mmCIF file of C-alpha atoms and ligand atoms in Angstrom:
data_model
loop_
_atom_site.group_PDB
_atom_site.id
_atom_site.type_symbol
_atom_site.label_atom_id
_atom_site.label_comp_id
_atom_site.label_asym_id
_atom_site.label_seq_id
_atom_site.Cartn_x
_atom_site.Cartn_y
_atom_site.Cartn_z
ATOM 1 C CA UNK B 1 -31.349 20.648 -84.622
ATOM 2 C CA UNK B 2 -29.420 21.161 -87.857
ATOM 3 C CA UNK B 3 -26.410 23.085 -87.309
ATOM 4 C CA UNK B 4 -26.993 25.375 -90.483
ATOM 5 C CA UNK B 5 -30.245 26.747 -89.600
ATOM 6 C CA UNK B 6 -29.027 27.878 -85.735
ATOM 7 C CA UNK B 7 -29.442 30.617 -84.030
ATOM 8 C CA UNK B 8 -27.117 33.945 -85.902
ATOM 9 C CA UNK B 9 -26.375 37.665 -85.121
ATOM 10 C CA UNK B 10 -29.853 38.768 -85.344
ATOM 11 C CA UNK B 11 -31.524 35.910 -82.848
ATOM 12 C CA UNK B 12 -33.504 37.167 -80.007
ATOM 13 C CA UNK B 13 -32.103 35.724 -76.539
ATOM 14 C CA UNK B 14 -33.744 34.073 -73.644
ATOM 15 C CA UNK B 15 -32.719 33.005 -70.619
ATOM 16 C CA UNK B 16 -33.526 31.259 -67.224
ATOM 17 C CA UNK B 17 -32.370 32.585 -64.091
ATOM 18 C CA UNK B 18 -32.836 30.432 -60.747
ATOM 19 C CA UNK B 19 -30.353 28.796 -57.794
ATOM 20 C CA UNK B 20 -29.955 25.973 -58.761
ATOM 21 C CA UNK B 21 -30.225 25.652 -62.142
ATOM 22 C CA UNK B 22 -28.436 22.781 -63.386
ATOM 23 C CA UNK B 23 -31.134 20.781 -63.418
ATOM 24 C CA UNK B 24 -33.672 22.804 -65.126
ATOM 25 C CA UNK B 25 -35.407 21.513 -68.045
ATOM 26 C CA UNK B 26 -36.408 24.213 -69.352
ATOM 27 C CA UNK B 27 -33.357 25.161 -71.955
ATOM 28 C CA UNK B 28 -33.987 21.955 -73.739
ATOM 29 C CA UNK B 29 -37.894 22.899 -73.663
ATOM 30 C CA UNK B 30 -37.369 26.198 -75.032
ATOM 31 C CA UNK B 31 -34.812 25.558 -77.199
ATOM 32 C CA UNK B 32 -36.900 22.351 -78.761
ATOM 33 C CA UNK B 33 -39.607 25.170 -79.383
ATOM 34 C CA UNK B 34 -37.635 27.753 -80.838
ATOM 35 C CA UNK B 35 -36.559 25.154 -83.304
ATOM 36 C CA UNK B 36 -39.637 23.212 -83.556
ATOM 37 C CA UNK B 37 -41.400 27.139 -84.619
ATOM 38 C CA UNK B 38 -38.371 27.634 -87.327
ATOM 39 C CA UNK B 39 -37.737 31.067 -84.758
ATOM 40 C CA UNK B 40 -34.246 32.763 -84.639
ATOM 41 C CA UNK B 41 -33.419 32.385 -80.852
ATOM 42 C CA UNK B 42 -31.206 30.883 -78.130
ATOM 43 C CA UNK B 43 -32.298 30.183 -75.091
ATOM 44 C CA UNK B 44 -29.423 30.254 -71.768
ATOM 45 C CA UNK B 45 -29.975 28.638 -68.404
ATOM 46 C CA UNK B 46 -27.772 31.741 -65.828
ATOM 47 C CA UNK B 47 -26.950 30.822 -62.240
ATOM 48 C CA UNK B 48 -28.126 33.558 -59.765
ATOM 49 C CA UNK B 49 -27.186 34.302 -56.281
ATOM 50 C CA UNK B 50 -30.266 35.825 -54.219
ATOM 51 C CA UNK B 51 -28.292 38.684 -53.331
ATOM 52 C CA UNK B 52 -27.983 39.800 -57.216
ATOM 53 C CA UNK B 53 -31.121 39.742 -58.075
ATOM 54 C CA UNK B 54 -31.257 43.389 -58.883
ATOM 55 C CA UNK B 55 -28.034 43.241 -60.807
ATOM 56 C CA UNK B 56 -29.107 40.175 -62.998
ATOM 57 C CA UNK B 57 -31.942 41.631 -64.287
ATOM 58 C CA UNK B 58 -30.649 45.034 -64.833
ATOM 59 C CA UNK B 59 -27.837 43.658 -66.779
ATOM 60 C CA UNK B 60 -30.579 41.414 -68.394
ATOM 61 C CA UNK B 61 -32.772 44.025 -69.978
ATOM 62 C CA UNK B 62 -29.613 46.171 -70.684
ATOM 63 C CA UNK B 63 -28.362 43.222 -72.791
ATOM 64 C CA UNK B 64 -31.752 43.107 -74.776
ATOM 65 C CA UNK B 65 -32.948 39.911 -73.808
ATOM 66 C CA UNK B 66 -36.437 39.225 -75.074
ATOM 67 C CA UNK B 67 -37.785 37.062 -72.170
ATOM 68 C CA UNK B 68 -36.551 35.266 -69.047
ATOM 69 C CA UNK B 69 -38.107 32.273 -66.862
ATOM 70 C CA UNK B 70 -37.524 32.413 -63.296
ATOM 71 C CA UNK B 71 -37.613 29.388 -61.068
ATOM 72 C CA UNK B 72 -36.714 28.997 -57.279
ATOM 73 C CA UNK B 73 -35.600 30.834 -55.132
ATOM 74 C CA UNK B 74 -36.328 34.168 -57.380
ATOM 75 C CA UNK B 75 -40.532 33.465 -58.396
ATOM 76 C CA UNK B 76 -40.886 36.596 -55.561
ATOM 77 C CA UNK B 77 -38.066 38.566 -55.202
ATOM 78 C CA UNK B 78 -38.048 39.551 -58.626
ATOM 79 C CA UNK B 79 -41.494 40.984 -58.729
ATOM 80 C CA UNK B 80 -39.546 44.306 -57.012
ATOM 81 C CA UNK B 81 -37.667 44.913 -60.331
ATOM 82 C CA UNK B 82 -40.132 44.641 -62.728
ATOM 83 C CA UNK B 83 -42.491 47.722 -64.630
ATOM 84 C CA UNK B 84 -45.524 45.340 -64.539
ATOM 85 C CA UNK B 85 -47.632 42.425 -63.094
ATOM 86 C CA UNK B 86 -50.559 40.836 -64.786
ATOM 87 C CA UNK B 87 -53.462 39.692 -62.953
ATOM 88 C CA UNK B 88 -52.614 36.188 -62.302
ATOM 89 C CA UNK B 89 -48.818 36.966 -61.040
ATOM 90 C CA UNK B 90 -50.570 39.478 -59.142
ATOM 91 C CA UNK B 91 -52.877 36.711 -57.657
ATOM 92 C CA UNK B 92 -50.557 34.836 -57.448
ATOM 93 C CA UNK B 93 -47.379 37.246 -55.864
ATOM 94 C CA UNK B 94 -44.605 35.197 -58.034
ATOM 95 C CA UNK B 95 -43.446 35.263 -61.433
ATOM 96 C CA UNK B 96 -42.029 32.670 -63.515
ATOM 97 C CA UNK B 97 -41.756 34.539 -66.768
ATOM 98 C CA UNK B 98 -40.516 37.786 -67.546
ATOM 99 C CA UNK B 99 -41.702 39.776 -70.602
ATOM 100 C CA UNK B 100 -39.414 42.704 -72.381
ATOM 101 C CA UNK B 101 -41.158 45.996 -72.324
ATOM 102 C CA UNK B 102 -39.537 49.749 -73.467
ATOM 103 C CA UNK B 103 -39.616 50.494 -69.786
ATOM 104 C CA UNK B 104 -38.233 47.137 -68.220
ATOM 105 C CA UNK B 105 -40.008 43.353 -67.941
ATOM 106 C CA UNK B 106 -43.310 42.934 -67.335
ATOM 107 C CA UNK B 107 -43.973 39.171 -64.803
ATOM 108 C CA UNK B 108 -46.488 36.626 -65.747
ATOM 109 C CA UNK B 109 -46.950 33.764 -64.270
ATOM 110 C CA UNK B 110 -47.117 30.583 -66.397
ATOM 111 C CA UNK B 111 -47.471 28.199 -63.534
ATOM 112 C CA UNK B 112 -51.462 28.796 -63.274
ATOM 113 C CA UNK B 113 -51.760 27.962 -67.177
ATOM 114 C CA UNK B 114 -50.034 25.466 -67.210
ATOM 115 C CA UNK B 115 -51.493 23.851 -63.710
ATOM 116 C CA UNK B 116 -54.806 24.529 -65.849
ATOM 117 C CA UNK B 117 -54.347 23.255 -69.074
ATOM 118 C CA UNK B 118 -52.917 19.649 -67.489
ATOM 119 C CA UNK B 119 -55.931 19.747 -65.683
ATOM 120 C CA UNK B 120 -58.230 20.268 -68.998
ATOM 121 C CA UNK B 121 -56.331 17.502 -71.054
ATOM 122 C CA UNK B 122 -56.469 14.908 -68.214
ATOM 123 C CA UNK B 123 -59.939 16.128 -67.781
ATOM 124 C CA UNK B 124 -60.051 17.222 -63.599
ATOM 125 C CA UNK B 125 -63.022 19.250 -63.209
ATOM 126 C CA UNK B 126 -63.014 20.812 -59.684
ATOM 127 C CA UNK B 127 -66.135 23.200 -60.097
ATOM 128 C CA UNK B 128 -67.871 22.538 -56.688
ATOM 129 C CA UNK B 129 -66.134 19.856 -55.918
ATOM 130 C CA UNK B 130 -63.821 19.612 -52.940
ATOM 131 C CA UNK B 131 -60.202 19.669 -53.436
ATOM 132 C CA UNK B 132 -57.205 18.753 -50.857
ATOM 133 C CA UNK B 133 -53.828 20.693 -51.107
ATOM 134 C CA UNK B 134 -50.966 19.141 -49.887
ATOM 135 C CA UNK B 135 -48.512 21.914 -48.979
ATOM 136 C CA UNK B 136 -48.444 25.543 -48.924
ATOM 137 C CA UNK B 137 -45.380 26.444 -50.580
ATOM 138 C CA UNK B 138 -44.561 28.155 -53.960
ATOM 139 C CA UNK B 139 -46.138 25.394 -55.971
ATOM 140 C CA UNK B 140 -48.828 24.654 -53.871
ATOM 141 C CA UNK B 141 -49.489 28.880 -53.984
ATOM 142 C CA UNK B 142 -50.166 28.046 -58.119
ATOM 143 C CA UNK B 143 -52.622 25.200 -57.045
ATOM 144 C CA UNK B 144 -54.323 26.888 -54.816
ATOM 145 C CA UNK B 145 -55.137 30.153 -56.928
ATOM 146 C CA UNK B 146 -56.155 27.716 -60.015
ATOM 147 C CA UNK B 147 -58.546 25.460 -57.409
ATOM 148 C CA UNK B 148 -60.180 28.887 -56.172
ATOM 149 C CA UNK B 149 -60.425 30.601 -59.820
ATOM 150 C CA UNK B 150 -62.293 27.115 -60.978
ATOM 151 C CA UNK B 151 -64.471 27.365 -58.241
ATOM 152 C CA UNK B 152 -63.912 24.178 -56.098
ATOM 153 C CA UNK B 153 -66.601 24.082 -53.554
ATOM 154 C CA UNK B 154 -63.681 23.147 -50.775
ATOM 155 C CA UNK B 155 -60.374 23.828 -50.074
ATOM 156 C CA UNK B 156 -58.737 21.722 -47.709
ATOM 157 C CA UNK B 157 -55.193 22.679 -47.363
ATOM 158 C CA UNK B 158 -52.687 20.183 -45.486
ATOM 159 C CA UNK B 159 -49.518 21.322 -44.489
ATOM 160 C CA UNK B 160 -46.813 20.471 -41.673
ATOM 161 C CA UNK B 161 -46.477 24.603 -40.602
ATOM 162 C CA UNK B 162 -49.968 25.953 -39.969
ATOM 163 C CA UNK B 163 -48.834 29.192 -40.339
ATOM 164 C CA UNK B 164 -47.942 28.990 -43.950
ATOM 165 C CA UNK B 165 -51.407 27.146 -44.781
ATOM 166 C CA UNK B 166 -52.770 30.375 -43.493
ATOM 167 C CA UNK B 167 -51.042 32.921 -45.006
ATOM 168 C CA UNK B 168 -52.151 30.546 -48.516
ATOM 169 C CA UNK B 169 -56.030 30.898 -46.956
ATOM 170 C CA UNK B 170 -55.284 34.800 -46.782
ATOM 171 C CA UNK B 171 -54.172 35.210 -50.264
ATOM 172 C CA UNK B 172 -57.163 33.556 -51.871
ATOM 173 C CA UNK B 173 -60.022 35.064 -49.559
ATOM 174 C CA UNK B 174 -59.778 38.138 -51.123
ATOM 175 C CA UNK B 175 -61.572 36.306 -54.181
ATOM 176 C CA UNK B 176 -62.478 33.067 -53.217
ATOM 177 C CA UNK B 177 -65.703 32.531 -51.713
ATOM 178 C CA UNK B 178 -65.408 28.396 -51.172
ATOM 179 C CA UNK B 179 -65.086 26.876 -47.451
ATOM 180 C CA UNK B 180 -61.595 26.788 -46.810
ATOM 181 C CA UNK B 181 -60.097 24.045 -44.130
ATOM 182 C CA UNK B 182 -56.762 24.197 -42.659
ATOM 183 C CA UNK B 183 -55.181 20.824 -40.825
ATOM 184 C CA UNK B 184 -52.268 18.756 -40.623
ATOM 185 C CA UNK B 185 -51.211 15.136 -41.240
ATOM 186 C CA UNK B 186 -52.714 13.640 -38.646
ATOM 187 C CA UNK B 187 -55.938 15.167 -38.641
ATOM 188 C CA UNK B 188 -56.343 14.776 -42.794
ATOM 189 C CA UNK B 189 -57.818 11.512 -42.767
ATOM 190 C CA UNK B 190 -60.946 12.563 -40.819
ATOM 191 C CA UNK B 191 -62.198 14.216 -43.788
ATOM 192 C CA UNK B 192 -65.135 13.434 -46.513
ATOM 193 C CA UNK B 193 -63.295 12.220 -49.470
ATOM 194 C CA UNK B 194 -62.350 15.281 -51.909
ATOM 195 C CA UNK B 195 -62.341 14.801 -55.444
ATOM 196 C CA UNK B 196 -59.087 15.450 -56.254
ATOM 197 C CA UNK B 197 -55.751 14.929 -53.965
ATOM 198 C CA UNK B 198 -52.433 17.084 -54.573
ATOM 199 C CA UNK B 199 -49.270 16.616 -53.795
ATOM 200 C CA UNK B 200 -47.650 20.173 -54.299
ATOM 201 C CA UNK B 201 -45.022 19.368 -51.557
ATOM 202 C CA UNK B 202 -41.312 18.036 -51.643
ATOM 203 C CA UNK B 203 -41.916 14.739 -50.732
ATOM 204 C CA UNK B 204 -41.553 12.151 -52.540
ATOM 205 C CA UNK B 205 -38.464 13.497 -54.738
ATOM 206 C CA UNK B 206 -35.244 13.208 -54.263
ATOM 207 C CA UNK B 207 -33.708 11.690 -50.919
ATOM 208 C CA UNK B 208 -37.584 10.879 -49.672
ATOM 209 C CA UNK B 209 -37.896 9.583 -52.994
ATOM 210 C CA UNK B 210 -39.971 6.528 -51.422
ATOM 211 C CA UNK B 211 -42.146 8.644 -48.706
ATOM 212 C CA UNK B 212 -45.316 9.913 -49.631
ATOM 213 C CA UNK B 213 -46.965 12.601 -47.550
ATOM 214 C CA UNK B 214 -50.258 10.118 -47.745
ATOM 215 C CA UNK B 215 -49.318 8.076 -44.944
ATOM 216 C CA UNK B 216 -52.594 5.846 -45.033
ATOM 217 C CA UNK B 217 -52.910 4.781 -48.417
ATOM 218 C CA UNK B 218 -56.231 3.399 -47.854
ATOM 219 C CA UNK B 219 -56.994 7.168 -48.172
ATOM 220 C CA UNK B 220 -57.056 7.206 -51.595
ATOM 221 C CA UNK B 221 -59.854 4.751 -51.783
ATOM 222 C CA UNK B 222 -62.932 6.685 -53.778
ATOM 223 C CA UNK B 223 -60.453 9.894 -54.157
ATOM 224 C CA UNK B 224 -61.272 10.010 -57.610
ATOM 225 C CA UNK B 225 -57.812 12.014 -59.425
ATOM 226 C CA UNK B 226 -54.557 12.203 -57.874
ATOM 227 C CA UNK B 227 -51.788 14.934 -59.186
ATOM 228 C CA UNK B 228 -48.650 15.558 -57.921
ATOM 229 C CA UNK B 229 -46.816 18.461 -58.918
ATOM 230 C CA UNK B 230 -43.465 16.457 -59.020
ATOM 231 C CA UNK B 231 -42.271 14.427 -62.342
ATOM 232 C CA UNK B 232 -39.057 13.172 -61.058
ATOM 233 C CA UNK B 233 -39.341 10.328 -60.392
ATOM 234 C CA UNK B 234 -41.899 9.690 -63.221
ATOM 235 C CA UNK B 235 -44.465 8.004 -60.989
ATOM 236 C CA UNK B 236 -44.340 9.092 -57.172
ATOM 237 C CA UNK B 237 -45.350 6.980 -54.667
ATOM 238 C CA UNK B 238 -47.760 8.870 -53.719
ATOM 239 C CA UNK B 239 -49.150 8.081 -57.145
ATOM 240 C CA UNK B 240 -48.163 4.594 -57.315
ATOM 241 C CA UNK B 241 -50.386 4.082 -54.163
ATOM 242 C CA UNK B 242 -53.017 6.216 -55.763
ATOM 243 C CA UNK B 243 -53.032 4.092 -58.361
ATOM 244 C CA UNK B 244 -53.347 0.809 -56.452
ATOM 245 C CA UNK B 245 -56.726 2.126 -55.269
ATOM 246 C CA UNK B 246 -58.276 3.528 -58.850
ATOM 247 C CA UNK B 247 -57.624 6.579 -58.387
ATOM 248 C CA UNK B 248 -56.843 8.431 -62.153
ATOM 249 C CA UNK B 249 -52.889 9.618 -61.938
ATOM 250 C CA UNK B 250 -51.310 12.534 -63.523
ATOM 251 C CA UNK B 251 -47.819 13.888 -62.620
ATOM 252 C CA UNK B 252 -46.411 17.529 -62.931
ATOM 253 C CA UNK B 253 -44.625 17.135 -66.463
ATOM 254 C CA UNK B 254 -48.049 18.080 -68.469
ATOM 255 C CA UNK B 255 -47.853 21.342 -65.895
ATOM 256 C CA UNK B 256 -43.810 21.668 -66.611
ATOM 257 C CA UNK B 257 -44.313 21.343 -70.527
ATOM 258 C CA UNK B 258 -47.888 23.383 -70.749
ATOM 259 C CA UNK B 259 -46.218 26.322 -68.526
ATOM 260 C CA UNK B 260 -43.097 26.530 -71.265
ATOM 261 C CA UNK B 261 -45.183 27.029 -74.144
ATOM 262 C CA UNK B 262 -47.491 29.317 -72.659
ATOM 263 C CA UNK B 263 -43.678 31.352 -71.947
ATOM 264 C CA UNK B 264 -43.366 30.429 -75.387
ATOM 265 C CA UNK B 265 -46.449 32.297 -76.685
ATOM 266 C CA UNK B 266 -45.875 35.225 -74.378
ATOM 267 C CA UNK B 267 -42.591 35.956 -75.807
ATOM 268 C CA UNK B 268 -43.922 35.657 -79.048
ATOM 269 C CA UNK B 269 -47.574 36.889 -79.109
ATOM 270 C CA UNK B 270 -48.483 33.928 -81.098
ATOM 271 C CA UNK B 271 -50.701 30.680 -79.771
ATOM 272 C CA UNK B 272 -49.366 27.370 -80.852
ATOM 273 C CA UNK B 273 -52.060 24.679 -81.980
ATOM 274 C CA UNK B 274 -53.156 21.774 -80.136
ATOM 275 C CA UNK B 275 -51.835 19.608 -82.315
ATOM 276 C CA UNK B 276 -48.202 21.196 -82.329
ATOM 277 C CA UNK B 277 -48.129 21.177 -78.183
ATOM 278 C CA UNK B 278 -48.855 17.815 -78.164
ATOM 279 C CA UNK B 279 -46.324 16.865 -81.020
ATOM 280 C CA UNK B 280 -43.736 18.752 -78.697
ATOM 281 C CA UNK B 281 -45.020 17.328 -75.383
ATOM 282 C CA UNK B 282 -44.555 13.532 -76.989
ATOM 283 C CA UNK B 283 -40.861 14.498 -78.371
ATOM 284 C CA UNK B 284 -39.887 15.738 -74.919
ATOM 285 C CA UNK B 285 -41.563 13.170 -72.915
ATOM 286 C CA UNK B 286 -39.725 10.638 -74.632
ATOM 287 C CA UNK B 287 -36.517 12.253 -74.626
ATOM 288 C CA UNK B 288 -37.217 13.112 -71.017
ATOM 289 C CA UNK B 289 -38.004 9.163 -70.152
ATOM 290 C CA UNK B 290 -35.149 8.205 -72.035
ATOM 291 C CA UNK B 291 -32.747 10.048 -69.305
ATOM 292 C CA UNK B 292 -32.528 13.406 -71.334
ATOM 293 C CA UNK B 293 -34.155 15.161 -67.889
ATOM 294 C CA UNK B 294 -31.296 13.844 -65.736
ATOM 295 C CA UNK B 295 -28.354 15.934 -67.861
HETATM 296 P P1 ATR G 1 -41.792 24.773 -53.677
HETATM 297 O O1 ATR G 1 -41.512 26.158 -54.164
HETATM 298 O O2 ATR G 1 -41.156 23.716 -54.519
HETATM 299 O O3 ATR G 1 -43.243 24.522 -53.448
HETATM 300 P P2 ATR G 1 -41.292 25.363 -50.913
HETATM 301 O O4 ATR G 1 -41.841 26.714 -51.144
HETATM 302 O O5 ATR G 1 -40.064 25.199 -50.117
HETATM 303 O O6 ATR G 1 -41.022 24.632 -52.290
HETATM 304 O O7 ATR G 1 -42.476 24.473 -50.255
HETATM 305 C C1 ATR G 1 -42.308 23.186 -49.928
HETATM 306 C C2 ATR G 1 -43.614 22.624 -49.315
HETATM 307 O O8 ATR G 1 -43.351 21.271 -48.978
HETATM 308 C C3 ATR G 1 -44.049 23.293 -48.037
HETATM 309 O O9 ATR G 1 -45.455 23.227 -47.933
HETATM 310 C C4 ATR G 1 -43.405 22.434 -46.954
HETATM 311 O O10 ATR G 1 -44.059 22.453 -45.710
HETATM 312 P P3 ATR G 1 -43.814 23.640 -44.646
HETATM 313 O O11 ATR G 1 -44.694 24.780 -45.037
HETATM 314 O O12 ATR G 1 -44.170 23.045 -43.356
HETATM 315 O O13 ATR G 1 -42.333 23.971 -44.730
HETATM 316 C C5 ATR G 1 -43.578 21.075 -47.575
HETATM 317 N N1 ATR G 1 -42.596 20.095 -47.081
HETATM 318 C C6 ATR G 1 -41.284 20.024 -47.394
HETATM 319 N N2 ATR G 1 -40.716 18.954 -46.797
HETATM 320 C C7 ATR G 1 -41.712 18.344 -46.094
HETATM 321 C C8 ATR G 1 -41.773 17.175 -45.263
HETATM 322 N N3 ATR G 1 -40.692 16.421 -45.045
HETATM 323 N N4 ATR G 1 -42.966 16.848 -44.728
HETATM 324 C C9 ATR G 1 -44.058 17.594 -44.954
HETATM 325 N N5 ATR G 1 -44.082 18.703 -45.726
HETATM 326 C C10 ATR G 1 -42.916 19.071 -46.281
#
């Protein structure tokens, strides 16, 4: 970024609010992108208790920002102060991107597109074919929307609290018309092989950095695609022993990177080209590999 053509008085500001935030990636995504698209912006990461939700984004749209991102714990709360949901956030019931509007911010969520578009460049196509979930927490809501909007034939959700894995079942029966399996991590091996395996839980990152929640690798043996929602580390081990039995491997940064420019071209009414995504993807991949995502 060259110094002389930064951001000046007349820049549009964005922002990311979320608890914590300090490791967030997405300033230096959206700030590559603003610069990479020659646009007159500044994106701000903004540390926000729970219990000022209401405040933050008052004082937001009162200080004419132009969009926001929200990440964990605020992707539900937030939908309360808003004018406007569109249909996927409303699917969904979180936002991860807010959208400036005369009468307040309108909530997307990016999640979903960029869930789908990792899954259209690395090719997963789960029209009637059966899909497992692992987890039914905020990420693992995303995944399970996108699996019932592509039409997988089968659901089979896996999670350690039944009770959440139902209220996930709940949310998509209103449109989803697939068979939809609940069980646990026991029980999960008794199952035909699905198609595709995701991880859309915690494990595997940071303290259980060497569990996965596949305790019988052999499990992965004719699973055709594995995906795990986490990209730190790079390669899970619940991808590593996906791997060891064939099974094609993609990890959550194509989701992380695909979600930021579809922020991007919310904010901005515009769609970026193929090409351009991909030239941005490789910049911050390698950035991101070469211990850029850890500051
Ligand atoms: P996120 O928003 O990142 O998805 P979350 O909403 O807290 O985070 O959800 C975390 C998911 O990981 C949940 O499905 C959780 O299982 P529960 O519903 O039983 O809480 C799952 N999870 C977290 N730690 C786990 C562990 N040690 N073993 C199994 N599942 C775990």
């Amino acid at each position: 970024m060259n110094v002389f053509n930064f951001f000046n008085g007349a820049a549009k500001v964005y922002g990311i609010i979320g608890n914590p935030i300090e490791h967030s990636f997405s300033p230096v995504l959206q700030n590559s992108l603003l610069d990479f698209m020659g646009s007159n912006g500044v994106y701000v990461p903004f540390k926000v208790d729970e219990n000022d939700i209401e405040e933050a984004i008052k004082g937001l749209f009162k200080l004419n920002f132009e969009g926001i991102n929200v990440t964990v714990p605020h992707k539900k709360s937030v939908i309360k102060y808003l004018c406007g949901l569109d249909n996927t956030a409303q699917k969904v019931g979180a936002v991860n991107t807010l959208k400036r509007t005369n009468n307040g911010f309108v909530g997307y969520n990016t999640d979903i597109i960029g869930l789908e578009k990792s899954f259209n460049i690395n090719k997963i196509d789960v029209s009637n074919k059966v899909a497992m979930l692992i987890g039914a927490g905020g990420a693992a809501n995303a995944v399970a929307v996108l699996l019932a909007q592509m039409g997988a034939s089968d659901i089979i959700f896996v999670n350690r609290t039944f009770d959440n894995a139902k209220k996930l079942k709940n949310k998509i029966s209103s449109f989803y018309s697939g068979n939809v399996h609940i069980t646990d991590f026991e029980e999960m091996y008794n199952y035909n092989k699905p198609y595709i395996v995701i991880n859309a839980t915690s494990v595997g990152m940071g303290n259980g950095v060497w569990e996965s929640p596949v305790k019988k690798e052999e499990f992965f043996n004719g699973v055709e695609y594995a995906f795990d929602v986490i990209y730190i580390p790079w390669k899970t081990k619940f991808l590593s022993d996906a791997e060891k039995y064939g099974c094609k491997c993609i990890n959550g940064f194509d989701m992380l990177i695909y979600q930021g420019i579809a922020s991007y071209e919310i904010w901005h009414d515009i769609t970026i080209d193929k090409k351009s995504a991909v030239d941005i993807k490789n910049v911050l991949s390698d950035f991101f590999l070469n211990g850029g995502g850890d500051k």
